[in-house]
Amino acid sequence: MTSHRTLIIVAHPNLADSRANAARLAEIGNLESVTVHDLYRAYPEFSIDVPHEQQLLREHDTVILQFPLCWYSVTPLVKAWFDAVLTYGFAFTLDGSASQLHGKKAWLAVSVGSTLDTYTAQGVARRSLEEYLAPVRQTLEFCQFDYQGVHAVYGMMLNPSDEHLLLDAKEYGMLVATSGTPFA
């Protein structure tokens, strides 16, 4: 019996300065069957090795996209990665047949600059985080991933306490370690 394999695709343009992402990565650093793949380290010039990326996706059961919210969306390299890697015949089909990603779980681990109350109908953003990330969800579902939701940490521009970040990292680590998901 093979173990469940998780691919964490980290796409933070300045990962060295990200307290939230550093805490999350430290929490899962020793987990077996977890591959952490830093897109900005691998592709600083955005020249994506498509066969390599597609092979990584084939080899894993769950894919977690970990990134900071960037103007209500993914970082530029995540978008470039989607465009290059999620191709017809590999990631999606038009005839109803299964893609090579069919049934793999996917979820998002997002760090957000503003507070949770910003992302409400009454807040400054006027929409929930899930509404802003709907195109990402649709992309993953179109590629036949089993989309599992968003695990978010808010308030990053407000210099959150180490305790707040540690709590988030522990929750994130528990999800990854147990092959859990934000919907579970």
JSON list of C-alpha atoms in Angstrom, two decimals:
[
{"chain": "A", "resi": 1, "resn": "MET", "atom": "CA", "xyz": [0.00, 0.00, 0.00]},
{"chain": "A", "resi": 2, "resn": "THR", "atom": "CA", "xyz": [1.38, 3.41, -0.93]},
{"chain": "A", "resi": 3, "resn": "SER", "atom": "CA", "xyz": [1.10, 6.37, 1.41]},
{"chain": "A", "resi": 4, "resn": "HIS", "atom": "CA", "xyz": [-0.83, 9.49, 0.64]},
{"chain": "A", "resi": 5, "resn": "ARG", "atom": "CA", "xyz": [1.48, 12.04, -1.01]},
{"chain": "A", "resi": 6, "resn": "THR", "atom": "CA", "xyz": [0.96, 15.78, -0.71]},
{"chain": "A", "resi": 7, "resn": "LEU", "atom": "CA", "xyz": [2.49, 18.44, -2.95]},
{"chain": "A", "resi": 8, "resn": "ILE", "atom": "CA", "xyz": [2.67, 21.93, -1.49]},
{"chain": "A", "resi": 9, "resn": "ILE", "atom": "CA", "xyz": [3.26, 24.47, -4.21]},
{"chain": "A", "resi": 10, "resn": "VAL", "atom": "CA", "xyz": [4.54, 27.59, -2.48]},
{"chain": "A", "resi": 11, "resn": "ALA", "atom": "CA", "xyz": [4.32, 30.73, -4.58]},
{"chain": "A", "resi": 12, "resn": "HIS", "atom": "CA", "xyz": [5.38, 33.70, -2.47]},
{"chain": "A", "resi": 13, "resn": "PRO", "atom": "CA", "xyz": [7.46, 36.31, -4.32]},
{"chain": "A", "resi": 14, "resn": "ASN", "atom": "CA", "xyz": [9.33, 37.19, -1.12]},
{"chain": "A", "resi": 15, "resn": "LEU", "atom": "CA", "xyz": [9.17, 34.04, 0.97]},
{"chain": "A", "resi": 16, "resn": "ALA", "atom": "CA", "xyz": [12.19, 34.99, 3.10]},
{"chain": "A", "resi": 17, "resn": "ASP", "atom": "CA", "xyz": [10.22, 37.91, 4.58]},
{"chain": "A", "resi": 18, "resn": "SER", "atom": "CA", "xyz": [6.91, 36.08, 5.10]},
{"chain": "A", "resi": 19, "resn": "ARG", "atom": "CA", "xyz": [6.33, 35.25, 8.74]},
{"chain": "A", "resi": 20, "resn": "ALA", "atom": "CA", "xyz": [3.07, 33.36, 8.10]},
{"chain": "A", "resi": 21, "resn": "ASN", "atom": "CA", "xyz": [4.46, 31.19, 5.34]},
{"chain": "A", "resi": 22, "resn": "ALA", "atom": "CA", "xyz": [7.68, 30.56, 7.24]},
{"chain": "A", "resi": 23, "resn": "ALA", "atom": "CA", "xyz": [5.67, 29.39, 10.26]},
{"chain": "A", "resi": 24, "resn": "ARG", "atom": "CA", "xyz": [3.54, 27.12, 8.08]},
{"chain": "A", "resi": 25, "resn": "LEU", "atom": "CA", "xyz": [6.54, 25.59, 6.34]},
{"chain": "A", "resi": 26, "resn": "ALA", "atom": "CA", "xyz": [8.37, 25.08, 9.64]},
{"chain": "A", "resi": 27, "resn": "GLU", "atom": "CA", "xyz": [5.34, 23.24, 11.01]},
{"chain": "A", "resi": 28, "resn": "ILE", "atom": "CA", "xyz": [5.28, 20.71, 8.15]},
{"chain": "A", "resi": 29, "resn": "GLY", "atom": "CA", "xyz": [9.05, 20.54, 7.59]},
{"chain": "A", "resi": 30, "resn": "ASN", "atom": "CA", "xyz": [9.53, 17.02, 8.93]},
{"chain": "A", "resi": 31, "resn": "LEU", "atom": "CA", "xyz": [6.42, 15.37, 7.54]},
{"chain": "A", "resi": 32, "resn": "GLU", "atom": "CA", "xyz": [6.94, 12.31, 5.39]},
{"chain": "A", "resi": 33, "resn": "SER", "atom": "CA", "xyz": [5.14, 12.03, 2.05]},
{"chain": "A", "resi": 34, "resn": "VAL", "atom": "CA", "xyz": [5.07, 15.83, 1.70]},
{"chain": "A", "resi": 35, "resn": "THR", "atom": "CA", "xyz": [6.90, 17.62, -1.09]},
{"chain": "A", "resi": 36, "resn": "VAL", "atom": "CA", "xyz": [7.37, 21.38, -0.77]},
{"chain": "A", "resi": 37, "resn": "HIS", "atom": "CA", "xyz": [7.95, 23.03, -4.12]},
{"chain": "A", "resi": 38, "resn": "ASP", "atom": "CA", "xyz": [8.87, 26.75, -4.10]},
{"chain": "A", "resi": 39, "resn": "LEU", "atom": "CA", "xyz": [7.90, 28.15, -7.50]},
{"chain": "A", "resi": 40, "resn": "TYR", "atom": "CA", "xyz": [9.74, 31.47, -7.11]},
{"chain": "A", "resi": 41, "resn": "ARG", "atom": "CA", "xyz": [12.96, 29.64, -6.20]},
{"chain": "A", "resi": 42, "resn": "ALA", "atom": "CA", "xyz": [12.55, 27.15, -9.05]},
{"chain": "A", "resi": 43, "resn": "TYR", "atom": "CA", "xyz": [11.51, 29.70, -11.67]},
{"chain": "A", "resi": 44, "resn": "PRO", "atom": "CA", "xyz": [12.79, 33.20, -10.83]},
{"chain": "A", "resi": 45, "resn": "GLU", "atom": "CA", "xyz": [12.57, 34.11, -14.52]},
{"chain": "A", "resi": 46, "resn": "PHE", "atom": "CA", "xyz": [9.12, 32.45, -14.92]},
{"chain": "A", "resi": 47, "resn": "SER", "atom": "CA", "xyz": [10.59, 29.87, -17.34]},
{"chain": "A", "resi": 48, "resn": "ILE", "atom": "CA", "xyz": [8.48, 26.92, -16.17]},
{"chain": "A", "resi": 49, "resn": "ASP", "atom": "CA", "xyz": [9.58, 23.31, -16.79]},
{"chain": "A", "resi": 50, "resn": "VAL", "atom": "CA", "xyz": [6.17, 22.00, -17.83]},
{"chain": "A", "resi": 51, "resn": "PRO", "atom": "CA", "xyz": [7.03, 18.26, -18.02]},
{"chain": "A", "resi": 52, "resn": "HIS", "atom": "CA", "xyz": [8.58, 18.42, -14.55]},
{"chain": "A", "resi": 53, "resn": "GLU", "atom": "CA", "xyz": [5.57, 20.23, -13.09]},
{"chain": "A", "resi": 54, "resn": "GLN", "atom": "CA", "xyz": [3.11, 17.81, -14.68]},
{"chain": "A", "resi": 55, "resn": "GLN", "atom": "CA", "xyz": [5.10, 14.85, -13.33]},
{"chain": "A", "resi": 56, "resn": "LEU", "atom": "CA", "xyz": [4.99, 16.33, -9.83]},
{"chain": "A", "resi": 57, "resn": "LEU", "atom": "CA", "xyz": [1.21, 16.59, -10.11]},
{"chain": "A", "resi": 58, "resn": "ARG", "atom": "CA", "xyz": [0.94, 12.98, -11.31]},
{"chain": "A", "resi": 59, "resn": "GLU", "atom": "CA", "xyz": [3.00, 11.74, -8.33]},
{"chain": "A", "resi": 60, "resn": "HIS", "atom": "CA", "xyz": [0.87, 13.32, -5.62]},
{"chain": "A", "resi": 61, "resn": "ASP", "atom": "CA", "xyz": [-2.64, 12.74, -4.29]},
{"chain": "A", "resi": 62, "resn": "THR", "atom": "CA", "xyz": [-3.26, 16.19, -2.81]},
{"chain": "A", "resi": 63, "resn": "VAL", "atom": "CA", "xyz": [-2.07, 19.54, -4.13]},
{"chain": "A", "resi": 64, "resn": "ILE", "atom": "CA", "xyz": [-1.98, 22.60, -1.87]},
{"chain": "A", "resi": 65, "resn": "LEU", "atom": "CA", "xyz": [-1.38, 25.99, -3.44]},
{"chain": "A", "resi": 66, "resn": "GLN", "atom": "CA", "xyz": [0.18, 28.23, -0.77]},
{"chain": "A", "resi": 67, "resn": "PHE", "atom": "CA", "xyz": [0.42, 31.92, -1.66]},
{"chain": "A", "resi": 68, "resn": "PRO", "atom": "CA", "xyz": [-0.26, 35.44, -0.39]},
{"chain": "A", "resi": 69, "resn": "LEU", "atom": "CA", "xyz": [-3.35, 37.12, -1.76]},
{"chain": "A", "resi": 70, "resn": "CYS", "atom": "CA", "xyz": [-2.15, 39.56, -4.41]},
{"chain": "A", "resi": 71, "resn": "TRP", "atom": "CA", "xyz": [-4.69, 42.18, -5.51]},
{"chain": "A", "resi": 72, "resn": "TYR", "atom": "CA", "xyz": [-7.56, 39.81, -4.67]},
{"chain": "A", "resi": 73, "resn": "SER", "atom": "CA", "xyz": [-6.03, 36.93, -6.62]},
{"chain": "A", "resi": 74, "resn": "VAL", "atom": "CA", "xyz": [-3.05, 34.60, -6.95]},
{"chain": "A", "resi": 75, "resn": "THR", "atom": "CA", "xyz": [0.53, 35.78, -7.34]},
{"chain": "A", "resi": 76, "resn": "PRO", "atom": "CA", "xyz": [1.80, 36.32, -10.90]},
{"chain": "A", "resi": 77, "resn": "LEU", "atom": "CA", "xyz": [3.79, 33.10, -10.94]},
{"chain": "A", "resi": 78, "resn": "VAL", "atom": "CA", "xyz": [0.76, 31.01, -9.94]},
{"chain": "A", "resi": 79, "resn": "LYS", "atom": "CA", "xyz": [-1.12, 32.46, -12.91]},
{"chain": "A", "resi": 80, "resn": "ALA", "atom": "CA", "xyz": [1.83, 31.75, -15.22]},
{"chain": "A", "resi": 81, "resn": "TRP", "atom": "CA", "xyz": [2.04, 28.22, -13.78]},
{"chain": "A", "resi": 82, "resn": "PHE", "atom": "CA", "xyz": [-1.69, 27.65, -14.44]},
{"chain": "A", "resi": 83, "resn": "ASP", "atom": "CA", "xyz": [-1.29, 28.85, -18.03]},
{"chain": "A", "resi": 84, "resn": "ALA", "atom": "CA", "xyz": [1.79, 26.69, -18.73]},
{"chain": "A", "resi": 85, "resn": "VAL", "atom": "CA", "xyz": [1.07, 23.50, -16.77]},
{"chain": "A", "resi": 86, "resn": "LEU", "atom": "CA", "xyz": [-2.70, 23.01, -16.82]},
{"chain": "A", "resi": 87, "resn": "THR", "atom": "CA", "xyz": [-2.94, 22.09, -20.48]},
{"chain": "A", "resi": 88, "resn": "TYR", "atom": "CA", "xyz": [-5.57, 20.40, -22.62]},
{"chain": "A", "resi": 89, "resn": "GLY", "atom": "CA", "xyz": [-5.23, 16.63, -22.54]},
{"chain": "A", "resi": 90, "resn": "PHE", "atom": "CA", "xyz": [-3.28, 16.67, -19.30]},
{"chain": "A", "resi": 91, "resn": "ALA", "atom": "CA", "xyz": [-5.29, 18.82, -16.91]},
{"chain": "A", "resi": 92, "resn": "PHE", "atom": "CA", "xyz": [-8.62, 18.99, -18.71]},
{"chain": "A", "resi": 93, "resn": "THR", "atom": "CA", "xyz": [-10.58, 17.42, -21.51]},
{"chain": "A", "resi": 94, "resn": "LEU", "atom": "CA", "xyz": [-13.55, 18.57, -23.52]},
{"chain": "A", "resi": 95, "resn": "ASP", "atom": "CA", "xyz": [-15.15, 15.19, -24.20]},
{"chain": "A", "resi": 96, "resn": "GLY", "atom": "CA", "xyz": [-16.02, 14.22, -20.63]},
{"chain": "A", "resi": 97, "resn": "SER", "atom": "CA", "xyz": [-13.12, 11.79, -20.23]},
{"chain": "A", "resi": 98, "resn": "ALA", "atom": "CA", "xyz": [-10.94, 11.88, -17.12]},
{"chain": "A", "resi": 99, "resn": "SER", "atom": "CA", "xyz": [-7.95, 14.19, -17.02]},
{"chain": "A", "resi": 100, "resn": "GLN", "atom": "CA", "xyz": [-4.70, 13.11, -15.40]},
{"chain": "A", "resi": 101, "resn": "LEU", "atom": "CA", "xyz": [-5.70, 15.19, -12.38]},
{"chain": "A", "resi": 102, "resn": "HIS", "atom": "CA", "xyz": [-9.13, 13.62, -12.00]},
{"chain": "A", "resi": 103, "resn": "GLY", "atom": "CA", "xyz": [-10.01, 13.03, -8.35]},
{"chain": "A", "resi": 104, "resn": "LYS", "atom": "CA", "xyz": [-6.86, 14.49, -6.82]},
{"chain": "A", "resi": 105, "resn": "LYS", "atom": "CA", "xyz": [-7.64, 16.77, -3.90]},
{"chain": "A", "resi": 106, "resn": "ALA", "atom": "CA", "xyz": [-6.66, 20.43, -4.08]},
{"chain": "A", "resi": 107, "resn": "TRP", "atom": "CA", "xyz": [-6.98, 23.28, -1.66]},
{"chain": "A", "resi": 108, "resn": "LEU", "atom": "CA", "xyz": [-5.59, 26.74, -1.03]},
{"chain": "A", "resi": 109, "resn": "ALA", "atom": "CA", "xyz": [-3.45, 28.00, 1.85]},
{"chain": "A", "resi": 110, "resn": "VAL", "atom": "CA", "xyz": [-3.66, 31.78, 1.59]},
{"chain": "A", "resi": 111, "resn": "SER", "atom": "CA", "xyz": [-2.12, 34.57, 3.63]},
{"chain": "A", "resi": 112, "resn": "VAL", "atom": "CA", "xyz": [-4.12, 37.79, 3.55]},
{"chain": "A", "resi": 113, "resn": "GLY", "atom": "CA", "xyz": [-2.96, 41.29, 4.40]},
{"chain": "A", "resi": 114, "resn": "SER", "atom": "CA", "xyz": [-6.29, 42.58, 5.75]},
{"chain": "A", "resi": 115, "resn": "THR", "atom": "CA", "xyz": [-8.49, 41.29, 8.54]},
{"chain": "A", "resi": 116, "resn": "LEU", "atom": "CA", "xyz": [-11.32, 38.79, 8.18]},
{"chain": "A", "resi": 117, "resn": "ASP", "atom": "CA", "xyz": [-13.96, 41.50, 8.66]},
{"chain": "A", "resi": 118, "resn": "THR", "atom": "CA", "xyz": [-12.54, 43.30, 5.60]},
{"chain": "A", "resi": 119, "resn": "TYR", "atom": "CA", "xyz": [-13.78, 40.35, 3.51]},
{"chain": "A", "resi": 120, "resn": "THR", "atom": "CA", "xyz": [-17.51, 40.67, 4.21]},
{"chain": "A", "resi": 121, "resn": "ALA", "atom": "CA", "xyz": [-20.37, 42.39, 2.40]},
{"chain": "A", "resi": 122, "resn": "GLN", "atom": "CA", "xyz": [-20.00, 45.29, 4.86]},
{"chain": "A", "resi": 123, "resn": "GLY", "atom": "CA", "xyz": [-16.20, 45.35, 4.80]},
{"chain": "A", "resi": 124, "resn": "VAL", "atom": "CA", "xyz": [-13.86, 47.35, 2.61]},
{"chain": "A", "resi": 125, "resn": "ALA", "atom": "CA", "xyz": [-13.46, 44.46, 0.14]},
{"chain": "A", "resi": 126, "resn": "ARG", "atom": "CA", "xyz": [-17.29, 44.03, -0.06]},
{"chain": "A", "resi": 127, "resn": "ARG", "atom": "CA", "xyz": [-16.90, 40.31, -0.78]},
{"chain": "A", "resi": 128, "resn": "SER", "atom": "CA", "xyz": [-15.65, 37.18, 0.94]},
{"chain": "A", "resi": 129, "resn": "LEU", "atom": "CA", "xyz": [-12.22, 35.76, 0.24]},
{"chain": "A", "resi": 130, "resn": "GLU", "atom": "CA", "xyz": [-13.96, 32.76, -1.35]},
{"chain": "A", "resi": 131, "resn": "GLU", "atom": "CA", "xyz": [-15.71, 35.07, -3.82]},
{"chain": "A", "resi": 132, "resn": "TYR", "atom": "CA", "xyz": [-12.41, 36.63, -4.86]},
{"chain": "A", "resi": 133, "resn": "LEU", "atom": "CA", "xyz": [-10.87, 33.19, -5.28]},
{"chain": "A", "resi": 134, "resn": "ALA", "atom": "CA", "xyz": [-13.79, 31.79, -7.31]},
{"chain": "A", "resi": 135, "resn": "PRO", "atom": "CA", "xyz": [-11.76, 31.81, -10.58]},
{"chain": "A", "resi": 136, "resn": "VAL", "atom": "CA", "xyz": [-9.07, 29.70, -8.89]},
{"chain": "A", "resi": 137, "resn": "ARG", "atom": "CA", "xyz": [-11.69, 27.28, -7.61]},
{"chain": "A", "resi": 138, "resn": "GLN", "atom": "CA", "xyz": [-13.25, 27.08, -11.07]},
{"chain": "A", "resi": 139, "resn": "THR", "atom": "CA", "xyz": [-9.86, 26.45, -12.67]},
{"chain": "A", "resi": 140, "resn": "LEU", "atom": "CA", "xyz": [-9.12, 23.59, -10.27]},
{"chain": "A", "resi": 141, "resn": "GLU", "atom": "CA", "xyz": [-12.57, 22.08, -10.66]},
{"chain": "A", "resi": 142, "resn": "PHE", "atom": "CA", "xyz": [-12.42, 22.38, -14.47]},
{"chain": "A", "resi": 143, "resn": "CYS", "atom": "CA", "xyz": [-9.16, 20.43, -14.27]},
{"chain": "A", "resi": 144, "resn": "GLN", "atom": "CA", "xyz": [-11.11, 17.75, -12.37]},
{"chain": "A", "resi": 145, "resn": "PHE", "atom": "CA", "xyz": [-9.45, 18.32, -9.01]},
{"chain": "A", "resi": 146, "resn": "ASP", "atom": "CA", "xyz": [-11.64, 17.61, -5.98]},
{"chain": "A", "resi": 147, "resn": "TYR", "atom": "CA", "xyz": [-11.55, 21.17, -4.62]},
{"chain": "A", "resi": 148, "resn": "GLN", "atom": "CA", "xyz": [-11.45, 21.26, -0.81]},
{"chain": "A", "resi": 149, "resn": "GLY", "atom": "CA", "xyz": [-11.55, 24.96, 0.11]},
{"chain": "A", "resi": 150, "resn": "VAL", "atom": "CA", "xyz": [-9.34, 27.63, 1.60]},
{"chain": "A", "resi": 151, "resn": "HIS", "atom": "CA", "xyz": [-7.30, 27.73, 4.78]},
{"chain": "A", "resi": 152, "resn": "ALA", "atom": "CA", "xyz": [-6.58, 31.44, 5.32]},
{"chain": "A", "resi": 153, "resn": "VAL", "atom": "CA", "xyz": [-4.62, 33.47, 7.79]},
{"chain": "A", "resi": 154, "resn": "TYR", "atom": "CA", "xyz": [-5.68, 37.13, 7.93]},
{"chain": "A", "resi": 155, "resn": "GLY", "atom": "CA", "xyz": [-4.18, 40.40, 9.13]},
{"chain": "A", "resi": 156, "resn": "MET", "atom": "CA", "xyz": [-0.65, 40.04, 7.83]},
{"chain": "A", "resi": 157, "resn": "MET", "atom": "CA", "xyz": [-0.25, 43.78, 7.18]},
{"chain": "A", "resi": 158, "resn": "LEU", "atom": "CA", "xyz": [-1.07, 44.42, 10.84]},
{"chain": "A", "resi": 159, "resn": "ASN", "atom": "CA", "xyz": [1.97, 42.56, 12.20]},
{"chain": "A", "resi": 160, "resn": "PRO", "atom": "CA", "xyz": [0.13, 39.71, 13.92]},
{"chain": "A", "resi": 161, "resn": "SER", "atom": "CA", "xyz": [1.53, 38.19, 17.08]},
{"chain": "A", "resi": 162, "resn": "ASP", "atom": "CA", "xyz": [3.81, 35.18, 16.97]},
{"chain": "A", "resi": 163, "resn": "GLU", "atom": "CA", "xyz": [1.12, 33.31, 18.92]},
{"chain": "A", "resi": 164, "resn": "HIS", "atom": "CA", "xyz": [-1.46, 34.03, 16.19]},
{"chain": "A", "resi": 165, "resn": "LEU", "atom": "CA", "xyz": [0.90, 32.77, 13.49]},
{"chain": "A", "resi": 166, "resn": "LEU", "atom": "CA", "xyz": [1.84, 29.70, 15.53]},
{"chain": "A", "resi": 167, "resn": "LEU", "atom": "CA", "xyz": [-1.84, 28.81, 16.00]},
{"chain": "A", "resi": 168, "resn": "ASP", "atom": "CA", "xyz": [-2.43, 29.13, 12.25]},
{"chain": "A", "resi": 169, "resn": "ALA", "atom": "CA", "xyz": [0.67, 27.07, 11.49]},
{"chain": "A", "resi": 170, "resn": "LYS", "atom": "CA", "xyz": [-0.45, 24.32, 13.88]},
{"chain": "A", "resi": 171, "resn": "GLU", "atom": "CA", "xyz": [-3.90, 24.18, 12.24]},
{"chain": "A", "resi": 172, "resn": "TYR", "atom": "CA", "xyz": [-2.27, 24.09, 8.81]},
{"chain": "A", "resi": 173, "resn": "GLY", "atom": "CA", "xyz": [0.19, 21.42, 9.92]},
{"chain": "A", "resi": 174, "resn": "MET", "atom": "CA", "xyz": [-2.63, 19.27, 11.30]},
{"chain": "A", "resi": 175, "resn": "LEU", "atom": "CA", "xyz": [-4.50, 19.48, 7.99]},
{"chain": "A", "resi": 176, "resn": "VAL", "atom": "CA", "xyz": [-1.39, 18.49, 6.03]},
{"chain": "A", "resi": 177, "resn": "ALA", "atom": "CA", "xyz": [-0.31, 15.74, 8.45]},
{"chain": "A", "resi": 178, "resn": "THR", "atom": "CA", "xyz": [-3.72, 14.08, 8.50]},
{"chain": "A", "resi": 179, "resn": "SER", "atom": "CA", "xyz": [-4.44, 14.59, 4.79]},
{"chain": "A", "resi": 180, "resn": "GLY", "atom": "CA", "xyz": [-7.28, 16.76, 6.01]},
{"chain": "A", "resi": 181, "resn": "THR", "atom": "CA", "xyz": [-8.88, 19.61, 4.16]},
{"chain": "A", "resi": 182, "resn": "PRO", "atom": "CA", "xyz": [-10.44, 22.95, 5.03]},
{"chain": "A", "resi": 183, "resn": "PHE", "atom": "CA", "xyz": [-13.91, 21.51, 4.23]},
{"chain": "A", "resi": 184, "resn": "ALA", "atom": "CA", "xyz": [-13.45, 18.52, 6.54]}
]
